[in-house]
Structures are given as C-alpha cells and as structure tokens.
mmCIF file with all atom_site columns, C-alpha atoms in Angstrom:
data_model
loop_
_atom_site.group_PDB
_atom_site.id
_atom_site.type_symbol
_atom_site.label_atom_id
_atom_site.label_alt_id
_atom_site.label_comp_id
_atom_site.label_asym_id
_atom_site.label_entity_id
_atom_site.label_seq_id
_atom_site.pdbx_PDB_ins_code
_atom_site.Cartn_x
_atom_site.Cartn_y
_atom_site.Cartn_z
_atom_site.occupancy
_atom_site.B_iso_or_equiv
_atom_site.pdbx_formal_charge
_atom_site.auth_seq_id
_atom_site.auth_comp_id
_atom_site.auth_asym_id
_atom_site.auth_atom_id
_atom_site.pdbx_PDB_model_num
ATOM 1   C CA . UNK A 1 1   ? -0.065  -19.671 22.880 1.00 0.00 ? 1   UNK A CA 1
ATOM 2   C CA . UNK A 1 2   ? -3.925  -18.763 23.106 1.00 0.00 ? 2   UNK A CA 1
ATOM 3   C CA . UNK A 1 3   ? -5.922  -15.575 24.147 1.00 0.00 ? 3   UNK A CA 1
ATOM 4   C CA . UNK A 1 4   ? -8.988  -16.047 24.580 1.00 0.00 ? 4   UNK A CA 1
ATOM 5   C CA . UNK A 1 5   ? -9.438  -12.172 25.097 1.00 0.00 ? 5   UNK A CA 1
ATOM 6   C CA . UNK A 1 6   ? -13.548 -12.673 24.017 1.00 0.00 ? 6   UNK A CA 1
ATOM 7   C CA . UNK A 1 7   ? -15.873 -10.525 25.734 1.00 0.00 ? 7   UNK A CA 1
ATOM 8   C CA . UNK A 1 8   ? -19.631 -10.779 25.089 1.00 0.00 ? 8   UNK A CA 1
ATOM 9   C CA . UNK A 1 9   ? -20.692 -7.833  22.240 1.00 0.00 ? 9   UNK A CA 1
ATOM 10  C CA . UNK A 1 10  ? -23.770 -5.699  22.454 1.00 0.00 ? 10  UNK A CA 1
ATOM 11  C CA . UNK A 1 11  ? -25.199 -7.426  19.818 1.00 0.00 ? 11  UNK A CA 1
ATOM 12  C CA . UNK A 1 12  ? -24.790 -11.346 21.523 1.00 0.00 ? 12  UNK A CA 1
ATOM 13  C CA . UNK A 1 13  ? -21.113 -11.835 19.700 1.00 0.00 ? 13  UNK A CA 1
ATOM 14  C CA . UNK A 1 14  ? -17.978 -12.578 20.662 1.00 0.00 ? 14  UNK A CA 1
ATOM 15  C CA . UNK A 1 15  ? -15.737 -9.095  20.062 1.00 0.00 ? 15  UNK A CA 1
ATOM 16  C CA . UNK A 1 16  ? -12.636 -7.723  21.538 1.00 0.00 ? 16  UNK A CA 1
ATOM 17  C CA . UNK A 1 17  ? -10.907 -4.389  20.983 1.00 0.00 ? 17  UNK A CA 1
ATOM 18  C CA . UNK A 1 18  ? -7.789  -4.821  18.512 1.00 0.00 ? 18  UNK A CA 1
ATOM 19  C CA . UNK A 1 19  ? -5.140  -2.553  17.276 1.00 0.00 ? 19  UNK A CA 1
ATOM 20  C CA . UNK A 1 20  ? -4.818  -3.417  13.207 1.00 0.00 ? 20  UNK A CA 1
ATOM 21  C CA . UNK A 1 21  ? -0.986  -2.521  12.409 1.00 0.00 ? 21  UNK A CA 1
ATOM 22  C CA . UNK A 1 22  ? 0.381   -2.992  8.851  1.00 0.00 ? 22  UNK A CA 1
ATOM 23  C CA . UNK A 1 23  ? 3.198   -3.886  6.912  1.00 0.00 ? 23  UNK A CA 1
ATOM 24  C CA . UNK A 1 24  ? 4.960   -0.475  6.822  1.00 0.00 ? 24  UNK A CA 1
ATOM 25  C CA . UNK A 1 25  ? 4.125   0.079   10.378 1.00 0.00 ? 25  UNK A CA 1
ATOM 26  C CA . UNK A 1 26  ? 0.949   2.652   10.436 1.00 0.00 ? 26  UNK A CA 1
ATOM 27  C CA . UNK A 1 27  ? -2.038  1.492   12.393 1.00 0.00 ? 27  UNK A CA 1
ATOM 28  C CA . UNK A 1 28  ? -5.497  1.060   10.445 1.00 0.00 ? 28  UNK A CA 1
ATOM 29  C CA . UNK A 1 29  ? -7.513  3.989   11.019 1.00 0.00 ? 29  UNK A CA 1
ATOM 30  C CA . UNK A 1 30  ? -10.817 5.141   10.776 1.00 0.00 ? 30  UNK A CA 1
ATOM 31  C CA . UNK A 1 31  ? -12.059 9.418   10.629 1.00 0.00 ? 31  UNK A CA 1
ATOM 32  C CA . UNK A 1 32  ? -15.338 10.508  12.111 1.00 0.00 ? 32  UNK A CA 1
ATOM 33  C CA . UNK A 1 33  ? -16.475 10.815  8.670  1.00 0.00 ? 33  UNK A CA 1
ATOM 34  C CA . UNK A 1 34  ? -15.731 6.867   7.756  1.00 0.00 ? 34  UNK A CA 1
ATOM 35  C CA . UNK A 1 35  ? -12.785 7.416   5.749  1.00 0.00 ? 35  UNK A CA 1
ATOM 36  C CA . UNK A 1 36  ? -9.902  4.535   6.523  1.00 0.00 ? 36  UNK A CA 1
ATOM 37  C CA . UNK A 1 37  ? -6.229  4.706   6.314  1.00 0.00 ? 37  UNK A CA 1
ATOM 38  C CA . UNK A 1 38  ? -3.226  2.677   7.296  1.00 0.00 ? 38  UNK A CA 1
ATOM 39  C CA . UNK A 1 39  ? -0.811  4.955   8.094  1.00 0.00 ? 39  UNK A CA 1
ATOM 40  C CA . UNK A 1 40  ? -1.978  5.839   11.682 1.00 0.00 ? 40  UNK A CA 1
ATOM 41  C CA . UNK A 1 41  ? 1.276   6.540   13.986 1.00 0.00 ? 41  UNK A CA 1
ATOM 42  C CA . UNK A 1 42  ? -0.496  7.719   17.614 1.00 0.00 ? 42  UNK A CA 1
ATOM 43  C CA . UNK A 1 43  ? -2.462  5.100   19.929 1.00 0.00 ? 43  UNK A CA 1
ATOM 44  C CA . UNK A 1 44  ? -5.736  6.655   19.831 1.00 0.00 ? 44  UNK A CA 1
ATOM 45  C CA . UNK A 1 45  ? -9.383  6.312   19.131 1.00 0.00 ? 45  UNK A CA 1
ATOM 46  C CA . UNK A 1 46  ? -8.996  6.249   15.341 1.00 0.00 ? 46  UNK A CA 1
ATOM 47  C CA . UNK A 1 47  ? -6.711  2.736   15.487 1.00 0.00 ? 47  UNK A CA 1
ATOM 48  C CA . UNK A 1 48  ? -9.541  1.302   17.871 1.00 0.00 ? 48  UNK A CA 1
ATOM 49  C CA . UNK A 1 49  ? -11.518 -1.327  16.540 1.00 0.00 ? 49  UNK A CA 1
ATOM 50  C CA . UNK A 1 50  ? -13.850 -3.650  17.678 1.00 0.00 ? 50  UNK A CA 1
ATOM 51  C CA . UNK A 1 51  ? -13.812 -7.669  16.294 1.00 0.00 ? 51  UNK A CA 1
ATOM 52  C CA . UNK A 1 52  ? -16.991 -9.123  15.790 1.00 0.00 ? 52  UNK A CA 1
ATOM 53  C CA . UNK A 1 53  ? -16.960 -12.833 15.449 1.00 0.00 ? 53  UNK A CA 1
ATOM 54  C CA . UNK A 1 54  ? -19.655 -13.829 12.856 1.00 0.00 ? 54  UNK A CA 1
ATOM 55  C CA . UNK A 1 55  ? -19.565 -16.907 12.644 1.00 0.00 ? 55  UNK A CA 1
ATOM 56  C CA . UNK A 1 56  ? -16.608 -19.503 12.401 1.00 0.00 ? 56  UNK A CA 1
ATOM 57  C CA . UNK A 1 57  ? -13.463 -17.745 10.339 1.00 0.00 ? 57  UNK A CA 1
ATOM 58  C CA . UNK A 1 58  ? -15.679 -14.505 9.289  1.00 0.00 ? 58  UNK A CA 1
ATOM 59  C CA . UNK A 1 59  ? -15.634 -11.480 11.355 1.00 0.00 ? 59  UNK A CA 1
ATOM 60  C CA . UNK A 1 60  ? -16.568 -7.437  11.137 1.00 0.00 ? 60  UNK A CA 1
ATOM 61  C CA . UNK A 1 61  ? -14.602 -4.913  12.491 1.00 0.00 ? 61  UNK A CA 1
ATOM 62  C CA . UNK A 1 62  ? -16.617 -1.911  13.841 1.00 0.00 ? 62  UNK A CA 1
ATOM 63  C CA . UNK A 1 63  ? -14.457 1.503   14.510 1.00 0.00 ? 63  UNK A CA 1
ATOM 64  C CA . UNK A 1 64  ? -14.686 3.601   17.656 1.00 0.00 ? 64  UNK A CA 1
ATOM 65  C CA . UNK A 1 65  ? -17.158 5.829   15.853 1.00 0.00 ? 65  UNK A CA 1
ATOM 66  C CA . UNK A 1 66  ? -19.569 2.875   15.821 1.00 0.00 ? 66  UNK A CA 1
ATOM 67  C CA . UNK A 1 67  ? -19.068 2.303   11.859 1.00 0.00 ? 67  UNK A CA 1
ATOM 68  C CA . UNK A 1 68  ? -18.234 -0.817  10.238 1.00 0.00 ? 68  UNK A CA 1
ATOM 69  C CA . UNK A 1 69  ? -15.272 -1.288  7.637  1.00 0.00 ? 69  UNK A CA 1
ATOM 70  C CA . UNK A 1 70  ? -16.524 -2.236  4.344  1.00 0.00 ? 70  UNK A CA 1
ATOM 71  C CA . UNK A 1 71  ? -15.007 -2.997  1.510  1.00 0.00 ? 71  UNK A CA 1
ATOM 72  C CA . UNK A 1 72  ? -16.384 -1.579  -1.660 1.00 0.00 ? 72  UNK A CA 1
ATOM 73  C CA . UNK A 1 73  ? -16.787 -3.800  -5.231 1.00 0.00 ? 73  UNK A CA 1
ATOM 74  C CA . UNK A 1 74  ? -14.468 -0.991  -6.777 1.00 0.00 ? 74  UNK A CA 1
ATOM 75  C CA . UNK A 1 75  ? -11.751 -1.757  -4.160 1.00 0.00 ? 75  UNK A CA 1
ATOM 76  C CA . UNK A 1 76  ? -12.073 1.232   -2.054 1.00 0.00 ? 76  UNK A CA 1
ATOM 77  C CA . UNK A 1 77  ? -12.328 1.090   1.703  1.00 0.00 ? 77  UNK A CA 1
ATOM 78  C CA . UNK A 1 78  ? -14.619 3.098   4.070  1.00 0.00 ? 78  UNK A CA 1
ATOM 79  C CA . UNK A 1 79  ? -16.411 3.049   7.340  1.00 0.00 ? 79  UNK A CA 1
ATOM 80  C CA . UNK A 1 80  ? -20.081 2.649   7.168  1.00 0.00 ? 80  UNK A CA 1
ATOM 81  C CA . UNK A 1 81  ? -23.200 2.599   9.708  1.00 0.00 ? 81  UNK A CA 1
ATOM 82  C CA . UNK A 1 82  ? -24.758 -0.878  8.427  1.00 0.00 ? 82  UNK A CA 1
ATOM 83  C CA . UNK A 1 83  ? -23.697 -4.454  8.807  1.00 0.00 ? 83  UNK A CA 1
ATOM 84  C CA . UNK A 1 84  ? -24.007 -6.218  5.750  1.00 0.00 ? 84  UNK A CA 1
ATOM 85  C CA . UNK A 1 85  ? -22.346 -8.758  3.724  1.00 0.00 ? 85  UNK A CA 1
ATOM 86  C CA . UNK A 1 86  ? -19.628 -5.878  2.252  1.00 0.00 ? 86  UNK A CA 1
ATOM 87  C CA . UNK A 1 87  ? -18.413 -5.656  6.069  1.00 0.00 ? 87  UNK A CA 1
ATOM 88  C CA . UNK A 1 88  ? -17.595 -9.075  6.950  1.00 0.00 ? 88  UNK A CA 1
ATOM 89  C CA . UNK A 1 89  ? -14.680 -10.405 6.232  1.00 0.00 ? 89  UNK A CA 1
ATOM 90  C CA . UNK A 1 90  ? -13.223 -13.997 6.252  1.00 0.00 ? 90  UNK A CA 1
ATOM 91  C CA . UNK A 1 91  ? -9.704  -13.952 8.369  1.00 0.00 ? 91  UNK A CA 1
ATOM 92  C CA . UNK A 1 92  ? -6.831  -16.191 7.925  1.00 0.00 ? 92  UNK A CA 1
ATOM 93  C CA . UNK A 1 93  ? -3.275  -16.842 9.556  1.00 0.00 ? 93  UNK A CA 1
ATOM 94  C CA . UNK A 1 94  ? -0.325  -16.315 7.125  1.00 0.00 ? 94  UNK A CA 1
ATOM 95  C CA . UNK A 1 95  ? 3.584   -16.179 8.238  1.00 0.00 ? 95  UNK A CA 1
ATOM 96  C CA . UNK A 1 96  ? 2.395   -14.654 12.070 1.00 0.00 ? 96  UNK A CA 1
ATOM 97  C CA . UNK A 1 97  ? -0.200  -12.052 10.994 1.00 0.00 ? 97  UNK A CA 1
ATOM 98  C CA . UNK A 1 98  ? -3.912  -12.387 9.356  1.00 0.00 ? 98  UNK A CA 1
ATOM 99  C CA . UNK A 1 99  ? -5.118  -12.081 6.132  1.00 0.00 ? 99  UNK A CA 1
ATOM 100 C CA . UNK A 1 100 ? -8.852  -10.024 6.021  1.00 0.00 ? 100 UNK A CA 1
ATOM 101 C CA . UNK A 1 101 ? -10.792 -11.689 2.639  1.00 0.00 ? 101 UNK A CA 1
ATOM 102 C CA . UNK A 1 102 ? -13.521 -9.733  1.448  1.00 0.00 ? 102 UNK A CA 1
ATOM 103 C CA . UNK A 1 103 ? -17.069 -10.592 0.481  1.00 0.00 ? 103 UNK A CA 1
ATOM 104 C CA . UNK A 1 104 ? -15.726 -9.833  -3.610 1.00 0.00 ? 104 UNK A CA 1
ATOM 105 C CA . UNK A 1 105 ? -12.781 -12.541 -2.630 1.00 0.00 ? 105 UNK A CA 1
ATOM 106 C CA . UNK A 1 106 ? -10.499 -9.518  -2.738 1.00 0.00 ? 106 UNK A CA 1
ATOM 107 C CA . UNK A 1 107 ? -8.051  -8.731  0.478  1.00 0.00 ? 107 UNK A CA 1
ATOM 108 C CA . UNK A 1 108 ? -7.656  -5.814  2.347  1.00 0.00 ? 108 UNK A CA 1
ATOM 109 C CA . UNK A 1 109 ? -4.352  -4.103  1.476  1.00 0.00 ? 109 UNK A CA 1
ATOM 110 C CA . UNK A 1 110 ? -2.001  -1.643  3.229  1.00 0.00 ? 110 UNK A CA 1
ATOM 111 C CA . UNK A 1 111 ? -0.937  0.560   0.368  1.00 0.00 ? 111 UNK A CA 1
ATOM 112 C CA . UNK A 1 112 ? 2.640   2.205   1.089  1.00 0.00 ? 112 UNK A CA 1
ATOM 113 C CA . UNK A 1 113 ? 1.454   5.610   0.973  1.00 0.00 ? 113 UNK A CA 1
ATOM 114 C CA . UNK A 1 114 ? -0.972  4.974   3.971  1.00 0.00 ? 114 UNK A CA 1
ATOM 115 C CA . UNK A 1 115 ? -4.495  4.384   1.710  1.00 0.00 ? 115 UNK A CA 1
ATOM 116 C CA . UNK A 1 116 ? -6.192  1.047   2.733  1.00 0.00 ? 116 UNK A CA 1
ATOM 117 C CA . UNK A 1 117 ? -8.013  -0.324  0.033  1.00 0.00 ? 117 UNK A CA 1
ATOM 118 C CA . UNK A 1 118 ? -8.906  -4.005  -1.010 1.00 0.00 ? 118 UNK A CA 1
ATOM 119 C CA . UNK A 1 119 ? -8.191  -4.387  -4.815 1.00 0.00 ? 119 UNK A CA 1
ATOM 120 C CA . UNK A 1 120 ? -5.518  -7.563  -4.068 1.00 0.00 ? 120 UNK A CA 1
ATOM 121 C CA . UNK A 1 121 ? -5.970  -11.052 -4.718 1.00 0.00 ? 121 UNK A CA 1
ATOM 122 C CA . UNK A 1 122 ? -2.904  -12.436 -4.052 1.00 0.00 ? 122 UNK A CA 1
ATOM 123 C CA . UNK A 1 123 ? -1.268  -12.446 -0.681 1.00 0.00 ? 123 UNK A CA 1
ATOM 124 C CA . UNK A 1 124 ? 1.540   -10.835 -0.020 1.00 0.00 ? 124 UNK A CA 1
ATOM 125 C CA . UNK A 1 125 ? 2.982   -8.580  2.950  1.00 0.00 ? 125 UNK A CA 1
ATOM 126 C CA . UNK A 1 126 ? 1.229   -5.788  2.513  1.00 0.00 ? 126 UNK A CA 1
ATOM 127 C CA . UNK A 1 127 ? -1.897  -7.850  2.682  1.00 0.00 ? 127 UNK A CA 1
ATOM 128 C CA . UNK A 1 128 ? -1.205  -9.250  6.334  1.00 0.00 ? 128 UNK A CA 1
ATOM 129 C CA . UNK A 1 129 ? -1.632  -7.101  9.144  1.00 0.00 ? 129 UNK A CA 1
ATOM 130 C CA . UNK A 1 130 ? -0.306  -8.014  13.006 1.00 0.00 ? 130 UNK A CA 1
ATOM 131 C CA . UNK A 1 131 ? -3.572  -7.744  15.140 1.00 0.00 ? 131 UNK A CA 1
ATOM 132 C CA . UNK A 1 132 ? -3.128  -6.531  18.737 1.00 0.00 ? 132 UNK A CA 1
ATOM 133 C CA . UNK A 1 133 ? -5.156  -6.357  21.569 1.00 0.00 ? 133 UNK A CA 1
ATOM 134 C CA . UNK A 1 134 ? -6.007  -2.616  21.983 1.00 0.00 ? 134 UNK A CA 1
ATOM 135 C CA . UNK A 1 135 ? -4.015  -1.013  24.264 1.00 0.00 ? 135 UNK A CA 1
ATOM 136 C CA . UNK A 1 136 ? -5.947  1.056   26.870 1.00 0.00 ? 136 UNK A CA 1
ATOM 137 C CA . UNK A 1 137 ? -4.976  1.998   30.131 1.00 0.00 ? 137 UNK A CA 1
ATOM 138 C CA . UNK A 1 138 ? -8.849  0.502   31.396 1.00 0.00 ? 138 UNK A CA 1
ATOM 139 C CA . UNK A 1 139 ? -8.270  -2.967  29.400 1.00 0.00 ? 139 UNK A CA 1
ATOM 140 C CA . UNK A 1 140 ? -9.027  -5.399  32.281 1.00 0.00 ? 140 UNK A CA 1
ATOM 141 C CA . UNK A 1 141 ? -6.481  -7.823  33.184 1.00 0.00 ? 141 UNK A CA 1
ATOM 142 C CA . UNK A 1 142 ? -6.056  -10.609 30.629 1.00 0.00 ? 142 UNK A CA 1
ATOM 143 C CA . UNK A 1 143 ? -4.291  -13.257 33.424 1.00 0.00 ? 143 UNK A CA 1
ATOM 144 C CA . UNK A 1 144 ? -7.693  -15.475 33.953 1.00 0.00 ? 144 UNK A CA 1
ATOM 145 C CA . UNK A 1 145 ? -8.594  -15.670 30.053 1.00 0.00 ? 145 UNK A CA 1
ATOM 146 C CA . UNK A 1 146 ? -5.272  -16.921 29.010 1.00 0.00 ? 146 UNK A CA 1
ATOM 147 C CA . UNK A 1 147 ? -5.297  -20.753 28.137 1.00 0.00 ? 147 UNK A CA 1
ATOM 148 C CA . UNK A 1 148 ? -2.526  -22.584 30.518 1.00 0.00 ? 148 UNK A CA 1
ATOM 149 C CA . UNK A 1 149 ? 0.157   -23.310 27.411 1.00 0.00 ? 149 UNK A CA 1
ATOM 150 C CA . UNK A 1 150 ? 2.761   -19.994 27.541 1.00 0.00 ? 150 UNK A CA 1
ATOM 151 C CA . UNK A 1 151 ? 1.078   -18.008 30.241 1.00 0.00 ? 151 UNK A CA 1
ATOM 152 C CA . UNK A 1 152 ? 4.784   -15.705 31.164 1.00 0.00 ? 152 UNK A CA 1
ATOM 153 C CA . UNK A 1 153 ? 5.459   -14.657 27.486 1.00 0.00 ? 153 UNK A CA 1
ATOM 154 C CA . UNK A 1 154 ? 1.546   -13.982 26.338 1.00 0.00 ? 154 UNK A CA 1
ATOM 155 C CA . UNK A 1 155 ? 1.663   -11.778 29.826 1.00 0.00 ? 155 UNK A CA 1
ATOM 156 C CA . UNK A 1 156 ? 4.937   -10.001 28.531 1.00 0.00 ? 156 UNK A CA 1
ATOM 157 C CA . UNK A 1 157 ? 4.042   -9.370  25.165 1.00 0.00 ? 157 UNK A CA 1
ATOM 158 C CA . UNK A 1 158 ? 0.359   -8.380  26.453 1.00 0.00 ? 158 UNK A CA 1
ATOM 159 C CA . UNK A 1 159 ? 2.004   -5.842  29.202 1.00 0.00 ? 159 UNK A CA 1
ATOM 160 C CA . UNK A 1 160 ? 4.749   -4.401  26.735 1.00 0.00 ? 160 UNK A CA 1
ATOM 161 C CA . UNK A 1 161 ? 2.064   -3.285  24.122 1.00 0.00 ? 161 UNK A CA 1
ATOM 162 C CA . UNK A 1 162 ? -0.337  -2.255  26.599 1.00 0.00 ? 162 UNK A CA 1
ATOM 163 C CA . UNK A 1 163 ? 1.958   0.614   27.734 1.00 0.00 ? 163 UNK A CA 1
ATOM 164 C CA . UNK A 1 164 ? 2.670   1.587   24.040 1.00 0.00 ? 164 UNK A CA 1
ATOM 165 C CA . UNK A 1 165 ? 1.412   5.366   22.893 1.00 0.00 ? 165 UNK A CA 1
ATOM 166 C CA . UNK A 1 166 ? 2.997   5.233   19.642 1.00 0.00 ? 166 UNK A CA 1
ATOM 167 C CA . UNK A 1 167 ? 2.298   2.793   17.009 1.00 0.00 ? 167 UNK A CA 1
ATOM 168 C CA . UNK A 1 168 ? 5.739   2.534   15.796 1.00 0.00 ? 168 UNK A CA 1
ATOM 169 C CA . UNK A 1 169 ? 6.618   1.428   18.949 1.00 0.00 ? 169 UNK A CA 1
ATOM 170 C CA . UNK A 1 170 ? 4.103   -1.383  19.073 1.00 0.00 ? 170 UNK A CA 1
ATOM 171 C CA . UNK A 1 171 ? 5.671   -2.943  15.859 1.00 0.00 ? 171 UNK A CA 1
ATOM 172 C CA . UNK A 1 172 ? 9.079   -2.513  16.776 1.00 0.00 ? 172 UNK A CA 1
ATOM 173 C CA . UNK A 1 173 ? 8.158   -4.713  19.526 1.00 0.00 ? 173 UNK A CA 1
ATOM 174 C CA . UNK A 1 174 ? 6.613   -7.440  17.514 1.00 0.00 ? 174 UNK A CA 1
ATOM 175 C CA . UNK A 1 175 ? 9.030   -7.217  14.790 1.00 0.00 ? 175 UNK A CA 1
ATOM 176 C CA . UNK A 1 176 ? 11.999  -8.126  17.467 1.00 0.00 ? 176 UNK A CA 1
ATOM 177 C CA . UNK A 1 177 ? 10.383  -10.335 19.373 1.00 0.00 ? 177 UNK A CA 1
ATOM 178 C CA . UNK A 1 178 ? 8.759   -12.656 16.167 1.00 0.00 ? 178 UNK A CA 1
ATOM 179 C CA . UNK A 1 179 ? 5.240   -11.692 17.763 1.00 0.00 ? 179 UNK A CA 1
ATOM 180 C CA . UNK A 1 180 ? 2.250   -13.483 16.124 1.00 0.00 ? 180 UNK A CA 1
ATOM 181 C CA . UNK A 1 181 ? 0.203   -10.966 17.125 1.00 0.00 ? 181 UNK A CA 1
ATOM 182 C CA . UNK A 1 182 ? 0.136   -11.944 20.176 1.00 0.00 ? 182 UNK A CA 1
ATOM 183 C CA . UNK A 1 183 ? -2.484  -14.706 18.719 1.00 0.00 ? 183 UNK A CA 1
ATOM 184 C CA . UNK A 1 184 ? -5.272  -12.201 19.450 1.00 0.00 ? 184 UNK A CA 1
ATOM 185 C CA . UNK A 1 185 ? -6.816  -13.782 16.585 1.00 0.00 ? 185 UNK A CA 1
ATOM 186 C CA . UNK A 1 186 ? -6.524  -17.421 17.248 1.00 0.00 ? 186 UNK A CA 1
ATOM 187 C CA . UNK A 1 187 ? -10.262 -17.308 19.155 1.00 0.00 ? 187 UNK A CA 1
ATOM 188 C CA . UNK A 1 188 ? -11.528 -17.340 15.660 1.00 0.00 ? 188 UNK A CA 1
ATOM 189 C CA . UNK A 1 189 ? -9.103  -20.426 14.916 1.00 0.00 ? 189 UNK A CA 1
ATOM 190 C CA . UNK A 1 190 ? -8.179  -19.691 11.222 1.00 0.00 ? 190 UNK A CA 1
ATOM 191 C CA . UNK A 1 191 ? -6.691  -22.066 9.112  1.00 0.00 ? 191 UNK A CA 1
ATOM 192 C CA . UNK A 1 192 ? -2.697  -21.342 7.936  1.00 0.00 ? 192 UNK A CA 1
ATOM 193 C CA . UNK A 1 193 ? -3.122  -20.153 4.074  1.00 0.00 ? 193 UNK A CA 1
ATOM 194 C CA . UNK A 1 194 ? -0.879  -22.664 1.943  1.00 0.00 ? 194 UNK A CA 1
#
C-alpha cells in the first residue's frame, strides 16, 4: 500500500496533516503555549500536526498553533516558533509505525505517564508512534492520490479513522486491524531499522 496524501506546503514542501498516536494510546499534543504531551485522548486541534518533508528521510512537524516540535539537547520536548536544525527530525519504519531521530541522535519517546520527551537511544515501543492522516471532517477525498496497489483497504482504513472523535478509538482500530499507519509515512520512503 502507498498514500501519497502530499499536498504542496506554504513554504514550497511537501506536508500533510497527521495524527501522531503512541504506544499507550494518547495522541501527541501540542498547548497554545508550546508545551507537548502524549497522552492526548480527544480528536482536536492539539493532536493536529503538519509534516514537512525536508529533504529525503528528514521531516518537521509544525502544530496547529503554527509552532514547530523541537527537541531540546537536555531531552525535553516543546513547541517552538523557528525552524532550525533542533526541529527536524530523521523518520524511520520499525515493526508498522515510525521512529522520529533527533538532530542529538536521540528519539522521541512516549513516556507512560503522557510526557513526550526525547532522552532514548535505543528503540523500543514506546519510541514508535502509528502516524495517521488527520482526521477532519474537510480532509478532501484521498481516492485520486492513492497509488493503484490496495486501493479498497487504504480507502477502509482511511474512511474508518476519518470518522474517529476519540483517539482511543483510532488505535483500537489499528491495533485490530495490524494497521501500518495506514503508510501515511511511506511518501518519505524510510528505510526498515534492522
């Protein structure tokens, strides 16, 4: 299967909206005020994020408040107003989900008790995250963007998280139905991690 859910950014780069769901099942979030988390449970503004693709594997991911997520050298995570080499992260496919590798070679991490942080440097499940397209009621239809190869299951996977309101919900639905995040990702074509 391959999405190739790309729309043109404002700044000339490939982006698309993306729902960022973690290992215990919150959505990443971002406050007004730049401060992340990952234990987001409603489908809102907050879990809304925008992919930037950089340049080959790296991206940035800008929040709904127009910040970037940056990852800090002391392995804290917050939303910030420039783009700079702390918000750009390389992403890589690992058992289904992606792996976000930071500009200090650290990776993002879920914590359990909902803080986001990147302090990790080995992979491990709380390091991958399932990456969804976001789902709003005024995404466009996805039917002509969707390479030929599993058109019928990409549609149903793509419809059933669409009408999702509750994060939980969302990765229920990938959890039963072995969805590789609905390979939202694969238009940045990362490499499998060994």
């Amino acid at each position: 299967l391959a999405i190739l859910l790309v729309r043109l950014g404002a700044q000339g780069q490939s982006s698309m909206d993306v729902l960022l769901m973690s290992h215990h099942g919150g959505a990443i979030t971002c406050s007004s005020d730049g401060k992340m988390s990952a234990s987001g449970q409603t489908v809102d503004d907050a879990c809304r994020f925008t992919m930037l693709d950089i340049a080959g594997d790296r991206v940035a991911l800008r929040a709904s408040n127009g910040k970037h997520v940056s990852a800090r050298d002391n392995g804290s995570c917050e939303a910030v107003p420039q783009l700079a080499e702390w918000e750009i992260f390389s992403v890589a496919k690992k058992d289904g989900r992606r792996v976000f590798r930071t500009h200090h070679n650290t990776l993002l991490c879920a914590e359990e008790d909902g803080r986001l942080v990147s302090n990790r440097r080995a992979i491990g499940p709380w390091e991958q995250f399932y990456i969804l397209p976001f789902p709003a009621d005024n995404t466009p239809p996805v039917t002509e963007h969707i390479a030929p190869t599993g058109v019928a299951s990409v549609m149903r996977d793509y419809a059933a998280v669409r009408g999702f309101k509750q994060v939980k919900d969302a990765f229920e639905y990938c959890r039963k139905n072995k969805v590789e995040c609905l390979n939202a990702a694969d238009t940045y074509s990362p490499a499998p991690l060994p």
